Short mmCIF file of C-alpha atoms in Angstrom, two decimals:
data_model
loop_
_atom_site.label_atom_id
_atom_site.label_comp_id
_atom_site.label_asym_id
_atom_site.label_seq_id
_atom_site.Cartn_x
_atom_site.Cartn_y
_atom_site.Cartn_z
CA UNK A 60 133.10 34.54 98.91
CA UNK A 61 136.31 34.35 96.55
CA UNK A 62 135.87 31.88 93.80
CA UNK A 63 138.94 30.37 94.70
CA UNK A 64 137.86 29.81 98.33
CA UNK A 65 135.63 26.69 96.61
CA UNK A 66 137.53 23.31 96.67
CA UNK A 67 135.48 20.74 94.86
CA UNK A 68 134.26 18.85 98.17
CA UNK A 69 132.38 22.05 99.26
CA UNK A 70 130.93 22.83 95.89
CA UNK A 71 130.30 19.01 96.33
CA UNK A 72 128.18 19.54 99.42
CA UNK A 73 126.87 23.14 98.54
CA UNK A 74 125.03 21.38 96.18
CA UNK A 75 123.92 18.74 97.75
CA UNK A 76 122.53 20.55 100.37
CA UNK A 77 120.83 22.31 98.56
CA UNK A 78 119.29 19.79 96.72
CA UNK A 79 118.35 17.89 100.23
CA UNK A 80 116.76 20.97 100.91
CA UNK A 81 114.04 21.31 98.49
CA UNK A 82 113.92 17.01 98.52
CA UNK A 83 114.22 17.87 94.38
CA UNK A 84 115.35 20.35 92.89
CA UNK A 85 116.84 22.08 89.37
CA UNK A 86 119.94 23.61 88.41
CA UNK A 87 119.01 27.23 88.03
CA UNK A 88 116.81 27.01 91.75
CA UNK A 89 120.08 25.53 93.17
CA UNK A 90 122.36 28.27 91.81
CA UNK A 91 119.38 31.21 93.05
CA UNK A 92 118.88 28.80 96.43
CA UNK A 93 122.97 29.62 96.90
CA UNK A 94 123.19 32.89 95.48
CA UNK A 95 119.79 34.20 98.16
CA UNK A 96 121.88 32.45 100.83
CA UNK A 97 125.44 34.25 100.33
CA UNK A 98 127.08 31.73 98.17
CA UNK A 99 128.71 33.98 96.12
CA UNK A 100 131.64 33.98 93.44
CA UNK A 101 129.89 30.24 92.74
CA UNK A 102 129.07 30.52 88.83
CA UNK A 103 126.17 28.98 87.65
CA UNK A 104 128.07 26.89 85.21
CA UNK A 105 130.09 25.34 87.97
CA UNK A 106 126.65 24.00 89.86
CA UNK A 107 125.82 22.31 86.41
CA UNK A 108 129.17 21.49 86.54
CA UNK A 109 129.30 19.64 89.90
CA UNK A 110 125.32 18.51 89.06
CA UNK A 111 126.32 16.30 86.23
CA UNK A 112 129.37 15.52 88.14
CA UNK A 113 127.47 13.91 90.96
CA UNK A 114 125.01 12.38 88.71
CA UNK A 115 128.05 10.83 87.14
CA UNK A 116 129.23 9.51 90.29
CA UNK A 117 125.43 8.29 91.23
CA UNK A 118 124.85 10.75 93.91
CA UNK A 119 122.20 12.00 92.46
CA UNK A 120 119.05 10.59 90.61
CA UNK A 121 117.53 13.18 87.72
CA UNK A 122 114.37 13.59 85.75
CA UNK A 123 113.56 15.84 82.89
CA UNK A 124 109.79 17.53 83.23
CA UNK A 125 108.82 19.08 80.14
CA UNK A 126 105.81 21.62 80.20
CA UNK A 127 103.39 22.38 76.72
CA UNK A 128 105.18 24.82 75.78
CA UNK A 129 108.60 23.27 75.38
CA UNK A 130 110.44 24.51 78.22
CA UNK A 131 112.23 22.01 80.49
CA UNK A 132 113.67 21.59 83.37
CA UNK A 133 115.83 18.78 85.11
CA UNK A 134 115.01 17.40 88.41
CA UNK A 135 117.85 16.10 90.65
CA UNK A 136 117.20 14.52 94.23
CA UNK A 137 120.19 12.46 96.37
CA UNK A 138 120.60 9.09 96.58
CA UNK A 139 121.52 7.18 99.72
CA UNK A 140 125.22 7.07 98.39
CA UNK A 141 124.17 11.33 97.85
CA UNK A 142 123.41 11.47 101.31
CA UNK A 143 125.93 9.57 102.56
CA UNK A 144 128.46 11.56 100.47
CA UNK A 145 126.94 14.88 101.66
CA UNK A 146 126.98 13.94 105.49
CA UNK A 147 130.88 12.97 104.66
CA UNK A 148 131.40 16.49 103.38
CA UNK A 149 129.63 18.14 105.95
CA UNK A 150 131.90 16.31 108.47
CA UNK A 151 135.17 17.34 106.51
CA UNK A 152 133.80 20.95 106.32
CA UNK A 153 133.14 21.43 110.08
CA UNK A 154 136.52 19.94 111.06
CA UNK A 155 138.28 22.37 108.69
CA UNK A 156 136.18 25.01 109.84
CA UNK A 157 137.21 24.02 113.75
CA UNK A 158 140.79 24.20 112.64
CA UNK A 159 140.74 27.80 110.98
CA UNK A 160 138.56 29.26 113.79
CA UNK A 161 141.16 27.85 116.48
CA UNK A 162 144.13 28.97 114.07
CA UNK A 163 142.46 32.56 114.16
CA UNK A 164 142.08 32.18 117.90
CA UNK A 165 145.54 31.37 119.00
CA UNK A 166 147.43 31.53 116.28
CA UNK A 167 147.96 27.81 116.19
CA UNK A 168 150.02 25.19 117.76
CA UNK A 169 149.33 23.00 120.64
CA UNK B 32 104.55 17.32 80.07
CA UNK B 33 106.92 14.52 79.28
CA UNK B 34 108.93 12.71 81.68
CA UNK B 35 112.27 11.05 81.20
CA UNK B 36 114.95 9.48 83.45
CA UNK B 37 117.49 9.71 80.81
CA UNK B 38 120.13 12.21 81.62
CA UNK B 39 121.50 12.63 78.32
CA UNK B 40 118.35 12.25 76.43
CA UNK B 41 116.23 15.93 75.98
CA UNK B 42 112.97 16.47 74.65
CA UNK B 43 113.54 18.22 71.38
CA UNK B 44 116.32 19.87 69.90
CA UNK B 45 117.66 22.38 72.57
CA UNK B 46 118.16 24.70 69.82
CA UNK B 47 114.56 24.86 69.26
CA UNK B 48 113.62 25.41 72.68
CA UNK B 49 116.17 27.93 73.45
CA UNK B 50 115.89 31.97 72.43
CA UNK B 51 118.36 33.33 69.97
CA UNK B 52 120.76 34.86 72.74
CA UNK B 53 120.56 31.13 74.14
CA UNK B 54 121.08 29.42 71.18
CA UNK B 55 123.85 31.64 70.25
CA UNK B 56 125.74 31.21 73.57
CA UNK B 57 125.46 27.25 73.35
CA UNK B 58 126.97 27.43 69.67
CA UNK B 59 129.63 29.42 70.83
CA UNK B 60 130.40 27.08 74.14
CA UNK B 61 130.08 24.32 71.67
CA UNK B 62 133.21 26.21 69.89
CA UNK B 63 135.40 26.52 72.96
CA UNK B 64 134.87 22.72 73.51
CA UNK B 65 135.63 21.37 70.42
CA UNK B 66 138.97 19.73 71.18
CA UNK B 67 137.19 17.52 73.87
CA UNK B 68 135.82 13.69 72.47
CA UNK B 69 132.76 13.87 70.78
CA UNK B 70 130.97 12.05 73.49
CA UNK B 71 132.42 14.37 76.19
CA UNK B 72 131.28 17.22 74.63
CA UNK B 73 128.05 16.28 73.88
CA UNK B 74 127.60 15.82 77.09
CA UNK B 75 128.40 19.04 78.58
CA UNK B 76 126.73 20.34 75.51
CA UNK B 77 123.81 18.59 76.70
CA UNK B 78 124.55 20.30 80.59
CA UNK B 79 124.70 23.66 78.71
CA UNK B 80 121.35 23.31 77.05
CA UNK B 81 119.55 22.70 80.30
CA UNK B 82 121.46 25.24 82.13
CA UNK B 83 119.77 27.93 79.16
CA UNK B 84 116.62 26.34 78.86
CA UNK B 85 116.11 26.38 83.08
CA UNK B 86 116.67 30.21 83.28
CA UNK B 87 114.69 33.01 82.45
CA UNK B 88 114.50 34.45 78.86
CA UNK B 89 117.87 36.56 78.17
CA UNK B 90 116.74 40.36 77.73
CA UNK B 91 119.74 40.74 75.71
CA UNK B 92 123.26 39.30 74.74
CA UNK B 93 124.88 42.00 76.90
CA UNK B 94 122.97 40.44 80.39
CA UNK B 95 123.63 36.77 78.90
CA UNK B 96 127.21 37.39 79.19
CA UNK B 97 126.74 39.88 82.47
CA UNK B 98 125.01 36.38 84.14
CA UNK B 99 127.24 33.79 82.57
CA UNK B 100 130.64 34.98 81.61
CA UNK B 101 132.21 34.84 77.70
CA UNK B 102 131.32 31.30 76.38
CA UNK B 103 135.19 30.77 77.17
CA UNK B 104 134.90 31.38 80.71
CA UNK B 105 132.07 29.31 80.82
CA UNK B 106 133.35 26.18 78.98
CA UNK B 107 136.29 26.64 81.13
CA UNK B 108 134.11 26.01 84.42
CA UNK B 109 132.22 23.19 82.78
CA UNK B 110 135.59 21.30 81.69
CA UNK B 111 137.43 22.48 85.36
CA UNK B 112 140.79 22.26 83.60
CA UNK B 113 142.47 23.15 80.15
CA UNK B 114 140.25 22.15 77.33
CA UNK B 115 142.77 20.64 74.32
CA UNK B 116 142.96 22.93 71.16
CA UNK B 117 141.23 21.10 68.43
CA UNK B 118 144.07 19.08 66.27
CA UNK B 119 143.56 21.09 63.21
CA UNK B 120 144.46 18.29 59.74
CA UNK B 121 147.51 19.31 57.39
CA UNK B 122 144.87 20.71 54.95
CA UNK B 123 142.89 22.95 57.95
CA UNK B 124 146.72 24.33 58.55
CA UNK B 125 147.22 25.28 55.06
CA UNK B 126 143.83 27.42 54.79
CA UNK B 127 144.75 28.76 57.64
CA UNK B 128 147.99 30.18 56.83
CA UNK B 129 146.37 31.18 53.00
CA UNK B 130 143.67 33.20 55.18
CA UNK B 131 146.37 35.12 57.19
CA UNK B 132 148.12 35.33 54.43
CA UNK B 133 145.60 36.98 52.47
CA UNK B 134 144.75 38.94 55.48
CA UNK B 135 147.99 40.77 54.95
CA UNK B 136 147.66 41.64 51.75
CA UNK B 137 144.36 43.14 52.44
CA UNK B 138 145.60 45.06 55.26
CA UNK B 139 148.86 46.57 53.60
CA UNK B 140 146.11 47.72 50.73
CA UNK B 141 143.85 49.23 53.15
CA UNK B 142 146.49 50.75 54.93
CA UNK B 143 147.99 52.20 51.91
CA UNK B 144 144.76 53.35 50.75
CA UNK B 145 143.50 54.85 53.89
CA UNK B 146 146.89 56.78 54.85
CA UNK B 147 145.87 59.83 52.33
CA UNK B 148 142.53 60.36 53.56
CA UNK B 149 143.82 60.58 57.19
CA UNK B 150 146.34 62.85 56.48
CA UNK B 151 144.16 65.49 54.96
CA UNK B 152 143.95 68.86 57.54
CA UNK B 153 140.48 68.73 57.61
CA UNK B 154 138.86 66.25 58.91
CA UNK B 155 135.12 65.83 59.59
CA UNK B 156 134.05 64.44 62.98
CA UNK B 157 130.84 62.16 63.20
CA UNK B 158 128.55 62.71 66.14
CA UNK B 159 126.77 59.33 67.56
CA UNK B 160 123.37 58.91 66.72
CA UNK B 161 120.77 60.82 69.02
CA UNK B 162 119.57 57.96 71.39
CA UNK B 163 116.22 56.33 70.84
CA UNK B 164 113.66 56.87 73.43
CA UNK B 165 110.22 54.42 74.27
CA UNK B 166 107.24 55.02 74.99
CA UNK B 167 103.62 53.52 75.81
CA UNK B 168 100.63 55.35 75.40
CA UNK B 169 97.60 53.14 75.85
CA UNK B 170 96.94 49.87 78.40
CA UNK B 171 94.18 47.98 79.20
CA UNK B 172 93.42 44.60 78.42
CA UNK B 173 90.00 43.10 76.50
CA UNK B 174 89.18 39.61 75.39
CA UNK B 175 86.44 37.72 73.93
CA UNK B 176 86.98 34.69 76.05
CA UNK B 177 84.60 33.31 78.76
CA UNK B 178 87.79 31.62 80.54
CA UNK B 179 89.57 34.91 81.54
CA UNK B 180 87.89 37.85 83.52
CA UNK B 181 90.41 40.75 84.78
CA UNK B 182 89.65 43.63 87.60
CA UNK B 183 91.56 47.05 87.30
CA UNK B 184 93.11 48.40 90.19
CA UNK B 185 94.42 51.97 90.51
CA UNK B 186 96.32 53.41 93.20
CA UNK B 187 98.95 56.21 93.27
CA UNK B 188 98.97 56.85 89.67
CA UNK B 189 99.75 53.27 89.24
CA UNK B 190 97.57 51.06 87.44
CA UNK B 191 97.59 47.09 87.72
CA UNK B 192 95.08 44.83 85.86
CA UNK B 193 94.81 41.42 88.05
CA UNK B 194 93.42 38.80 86.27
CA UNK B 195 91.84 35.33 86.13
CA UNK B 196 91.79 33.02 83.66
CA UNK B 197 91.72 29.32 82.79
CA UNK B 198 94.34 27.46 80.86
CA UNK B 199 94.10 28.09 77.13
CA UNK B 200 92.74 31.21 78.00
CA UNK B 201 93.88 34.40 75.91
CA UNK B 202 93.49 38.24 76.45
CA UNK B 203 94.88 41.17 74.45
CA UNK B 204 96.64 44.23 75.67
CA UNK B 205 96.75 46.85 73.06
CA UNK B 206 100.38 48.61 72.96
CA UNK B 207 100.50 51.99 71.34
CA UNK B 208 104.29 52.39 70.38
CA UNK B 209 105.99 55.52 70.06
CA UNK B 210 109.57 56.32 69.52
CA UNK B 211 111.79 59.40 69.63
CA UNK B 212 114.01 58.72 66.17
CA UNK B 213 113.14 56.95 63.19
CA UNK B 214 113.57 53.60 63.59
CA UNK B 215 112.41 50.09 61.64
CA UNK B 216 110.37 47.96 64.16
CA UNK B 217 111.26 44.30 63.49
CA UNK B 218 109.86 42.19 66.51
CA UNK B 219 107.88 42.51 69.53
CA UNK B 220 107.01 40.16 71.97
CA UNK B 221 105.99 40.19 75.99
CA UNK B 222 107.81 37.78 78.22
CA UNK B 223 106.70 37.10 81.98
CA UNK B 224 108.48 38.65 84.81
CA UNK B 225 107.76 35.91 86.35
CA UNK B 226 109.26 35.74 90.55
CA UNK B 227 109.67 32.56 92.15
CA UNK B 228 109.03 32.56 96.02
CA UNK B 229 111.24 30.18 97.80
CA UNK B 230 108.99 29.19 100.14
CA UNK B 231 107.24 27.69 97.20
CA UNK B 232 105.80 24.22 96.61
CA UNK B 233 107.97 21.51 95.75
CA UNK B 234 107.80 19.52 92.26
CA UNK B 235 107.06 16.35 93.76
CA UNK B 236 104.07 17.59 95.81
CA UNK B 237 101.01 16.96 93.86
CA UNK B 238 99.49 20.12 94.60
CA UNK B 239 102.05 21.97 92.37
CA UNK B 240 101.98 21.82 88.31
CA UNK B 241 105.48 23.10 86.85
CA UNK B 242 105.06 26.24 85.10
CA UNK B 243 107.84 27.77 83.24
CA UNK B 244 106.16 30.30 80.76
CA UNK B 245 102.50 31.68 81.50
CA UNK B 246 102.97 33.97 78.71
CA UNK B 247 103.20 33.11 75.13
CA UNK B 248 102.70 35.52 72.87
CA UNK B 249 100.18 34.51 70.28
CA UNK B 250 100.52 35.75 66.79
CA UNK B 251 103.77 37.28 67.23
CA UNK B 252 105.80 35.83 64.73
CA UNK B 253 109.52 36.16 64.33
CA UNK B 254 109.53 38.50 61.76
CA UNK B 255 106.60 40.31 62.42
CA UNK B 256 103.75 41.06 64.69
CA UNK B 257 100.00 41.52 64.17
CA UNK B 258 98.49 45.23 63.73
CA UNK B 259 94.84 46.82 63.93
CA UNK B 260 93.70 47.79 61.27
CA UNK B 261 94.97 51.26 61.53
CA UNK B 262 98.38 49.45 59.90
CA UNK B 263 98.30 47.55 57.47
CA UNK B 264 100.07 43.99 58.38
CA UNK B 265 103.97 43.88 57.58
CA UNK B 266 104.23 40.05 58.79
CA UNK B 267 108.15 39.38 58.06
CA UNK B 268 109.13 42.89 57.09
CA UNK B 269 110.03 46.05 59.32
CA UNK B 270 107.45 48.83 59.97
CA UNK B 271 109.40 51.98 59.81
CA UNK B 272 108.35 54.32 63.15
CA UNK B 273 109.16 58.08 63.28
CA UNK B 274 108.75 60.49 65.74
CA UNK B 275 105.46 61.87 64.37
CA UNK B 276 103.62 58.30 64.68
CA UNK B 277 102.71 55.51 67.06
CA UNK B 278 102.62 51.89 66.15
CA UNK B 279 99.22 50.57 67.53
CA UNK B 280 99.82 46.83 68.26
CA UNK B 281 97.54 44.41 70.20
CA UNK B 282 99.46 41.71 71.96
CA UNK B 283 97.31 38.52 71.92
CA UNK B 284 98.43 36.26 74.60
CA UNK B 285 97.52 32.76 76.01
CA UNK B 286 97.87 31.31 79.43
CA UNK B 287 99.34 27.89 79.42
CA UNK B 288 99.78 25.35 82.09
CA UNK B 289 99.67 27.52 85.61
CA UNK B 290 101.39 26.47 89.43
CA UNK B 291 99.53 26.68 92.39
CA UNK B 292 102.02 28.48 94.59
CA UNK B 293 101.62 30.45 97.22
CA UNK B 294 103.35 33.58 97.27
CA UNK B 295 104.35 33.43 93.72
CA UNK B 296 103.53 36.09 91.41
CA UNK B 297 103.66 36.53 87.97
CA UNK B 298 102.58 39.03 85.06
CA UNK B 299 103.97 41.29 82.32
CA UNK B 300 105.10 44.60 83.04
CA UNK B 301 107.19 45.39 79.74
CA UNK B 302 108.02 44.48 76.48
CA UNK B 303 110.92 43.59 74.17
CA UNK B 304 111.48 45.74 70.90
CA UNK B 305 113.86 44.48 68.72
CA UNK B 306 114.67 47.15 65.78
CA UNK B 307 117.26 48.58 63.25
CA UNK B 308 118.15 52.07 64.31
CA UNK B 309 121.76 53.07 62.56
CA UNK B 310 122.75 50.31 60.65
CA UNK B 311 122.60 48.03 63.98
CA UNK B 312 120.12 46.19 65.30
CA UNK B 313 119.38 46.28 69.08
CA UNK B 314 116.72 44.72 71.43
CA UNK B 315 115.62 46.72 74.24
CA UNK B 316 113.09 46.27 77.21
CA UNK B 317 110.27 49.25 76.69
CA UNK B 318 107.78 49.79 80.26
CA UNK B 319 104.17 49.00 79.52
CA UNK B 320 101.66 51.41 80.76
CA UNK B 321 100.45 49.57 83.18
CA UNK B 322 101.43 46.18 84.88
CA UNK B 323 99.07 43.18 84.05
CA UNK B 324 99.64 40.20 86.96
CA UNK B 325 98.26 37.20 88.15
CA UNK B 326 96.80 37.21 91.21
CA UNK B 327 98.33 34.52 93.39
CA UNK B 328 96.98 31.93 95.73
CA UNK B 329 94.56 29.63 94.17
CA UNK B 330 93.94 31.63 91.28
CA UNK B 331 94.64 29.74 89.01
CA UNK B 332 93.00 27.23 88.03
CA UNK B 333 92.10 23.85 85.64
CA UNK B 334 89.65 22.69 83.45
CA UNK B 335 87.80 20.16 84.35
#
C-alpha cells in the first residue's frame, strides 16, 4: 500500500488492532505484526509515532520490561477508551470501504 | 528485569543500551529535531530510543538506514509535520557566516592549487582496492561447564550443533579467521539470529520469560577480543591479518535469561568483523562454519 493511502484514523486503528491482537504488545512486533500481514509503505517510525500518540491520548496503557542484559522493551495494551476508539475506527473504515467498493461498482450516484 | 509504568522514564541511559549504529542514528534524529521544545523533543527522543533498543542489532549503518530511512526522514514521521529550524542567536549567525567565509578562501586556494596538477597530460589512474574475502576454517563448540551439553548433527554437508544449557551457562566456539588481503582486525563479536514465531507466547502469560539477547559475547571487548595462545593478546589494538595467516579466536559466550516459546528458534550462524582495510573502516557479517542453535520447545530451562 502507498504511504499516502494512510490517513491518521487507520494508522490509528492499524495499531490498535494490532495491539488487541496480541492483548500486549511492543512497537517493533506491531510494525513486523503489520508488515507479515501486508501493511506496507507503513514506516516503523510512524507506529512509534501513532504508539506514543495514543498513549498520549490514553488509549493505550504501557510498561517498560527490562531483561539482565539491558535490553528493553515497551509493552502497550488498550484501554476501554482504546477499545472504544478502535471499534469507532473500525466502523469509519468499513463505511469508507462500502463507499469505494460501490463507487468502483457503478461508478457512483444514486 | 525491571518494571516501570512510566512512559517517559527508561532504565538507563539509551545510549548505553543501544549499539554504535543505534546510538549514532538517535544523535543524528536528535539533530533534525532540535528546533522542537526541549520537552517535546525529549520525548520523541525518548520514542526513538525504544524504537532502537526493541529491534534487532543493526549489521551495519548501510541496513540502519535501508530499515529506517535518513534520520531526516525519520524525524519527519515522528514530528508528522514541518519541524521549526532551530533559531540560531546573533553570535551562532556570525560563526556561521566566518565558517563559510573561510570556506571560500579555502576552496579558491585548493582550486588554484589543484588546477596544475589536473592539467598535466599524463595522468595516473588509481584502481579500487582488490575486495576482501572471509573465511572460516574450524567449528565446533567445547565448554567446561556442567550447565550446557550440545549434540552435533550432520546432514548434507551441513553441520548444526543443537544445544542445551542453563542460564549463566557459557560455551566456546573456536573461529579460525582467514582473509584474502591484508587487513587490521579491530572487533569481533557473535550476535543471535534470533526468529520470532508469531504464534508465540504472549508477555503477560506466565509461561513466557522475555528474552531479547541469548547471546552475549563474553570477553569480547570493544577494542579487542581474546586469542589462544597461538596469538599473543592485542586487547584494544588491531591484529594485522594477511593472506598467508588465520586468526584463531575462541568466542566465549553466555546464555542469559531464555523464553519458553514454541516454535521459536534461535542460535548463531555468523559473525561480525569490524576492520581497517584502505584507510576505511568497515563491518561486515562473515558465515561461521557451522550453525550453533537452540533447540526449541522446552529446552530451555531455569535454575532452581
Amino acid at each position: 500500500m502507498r504511504e499516502d493511502a494512510f490517513g491518521g484514523g487507520l494508522v490509528d486503528l492499524l495499531v490498535l488492532a494490532a495491539v488487541e491482537g496480541r492483548g500486549e504488545s511492543y512497537g517493533y512486533a506491531i510494525a513486523q505484526d503489520l508488515a507479515e500481514a501486508g501493511v506496507t509503505g507503513l514506516g516503523e517510525a510512524a507506529v512509534y509515532a501513532c504508539l506514543r500518540r495514543l498513549h498520549k491520548r490514553e488509549l493505550l496503557t504501557s510498561r517498560q520490561v527490562v531483561a539482565d542484559n539491558g535490553k528493553a522493551r515497551r509493552y502497550y495494551a488498550l484501554t476501554p477508551a482504546g477499545r472504544a476508539h478502535r471499534d469507532r475506527e473500525q466502523a469509519t473504515w468499513e463505511a469508507t470501504r462500502d463507499a469505494v467498493m460501490k463507487v468502483l461498482a457503478t461508478g457512483g450516484g444514486a | 528485569m525491571t518494571d516501570t509504568n512510566d512512559p517517559t522514564a527508561s532504565s538507563g541511559s539509551p545510549d548505553a543500551r543501544l549499539g554504535v549504529h543505534e546510538a549514532t542514528y538517535l544523535a543524528m534524529v536528535g539533530e533534525q529535531l532540535d528546533g522542537l521544545p526541549a520537552a517535546t523533543r525529549a520525548e520523541l527522543l525518548a520514542v526513538v530510543a525504544d524504537h532502537l533498543d526493541e529491534r534487532p542489532p543493526a549489521l551495519s549503518w548501510d541496513l540502519l538506514l535501508a530499515d529506517l530511512g535518513t534520520p531526516a526522514t525519520y524525524a519527519a514521521q515522528l514530528v508528522d509535520g514541518p519541524i521549526p529550524r532551530a533559531r540560531r542567536t546573533p553570535k551562532q549567525r556570525l560563526q556561521r557566516r566566518r565558517r563559510w567565509m573561510a570556506g571560500l578562501f579555502v576552496a579558491a586556494v585548493a582550486v588554484g592549487l589543484i588546477a596544475p596538477l589536473i592539467s598535466r597530460p599524463l595522468r595516473r589512474t588509481i584502481a579500487p582496492p582488490p575486495p576482501v574475502h572471509f573465511s572460516t576454517s574450524c567449528w565446533g563448540v567445547h565448554s567446561d561447564d556442567p550447565r550446557f551439553t550440545f549434540e552435533h548433527l550432520e546432514a548434507a554437508g551441513a553441520q548444526e550443533y543443537r544445544m542445551d544449557y542453563l542460564e549463566g551457562a557459557t560455551f566456546n566456539i573456536p573461529l579460525c579467521l582467514s582473509t584474502s588481503q591484508k587487513i587490521e582486525v579491530l572487533d569481533v563479536r557473535a550476535f543471535d539470529d534470533y526468529v520470532e514465531n508469531p504464534g508465540a507466547l504472549p508477555p503477560s502469560d506466565p509461561r513466557s520469560v522475555p528474552w531479547t539477547y541469548p547471546f552475549r559475547p563474553v570477553g569480547l571487548a570493544p577494542g579487542g577480543f581474546d586469542l589462544d595462545l597461538r596469538t599473543p593478546p592485542t586487547e584494544g589494538s588491531p591484529v594485522a591479518l594477511g593472506p598467508n595467516s588465520a586468526l584463531d579466536i575462541d568466542l566465549v559466550m553466555q546464555f542469559g535469561t531464555c523464553h519458553v516459546d514454541r516454535g521459536s528458534r534461535t542460535g548463531v550462524s555468523q559473525v561480525m568483523v569490524t576492520y581497517r582495510y584502505d584507510g576505511e573502516e568497515i563491518s561486515e557479517v562473515v558465515d561461521l562454519g557451522a550453525a550453533y542453535s537452540v533447540r526449541d520447545v522446552g529446552s530451555c530451562t531455569h535454575e532452581s
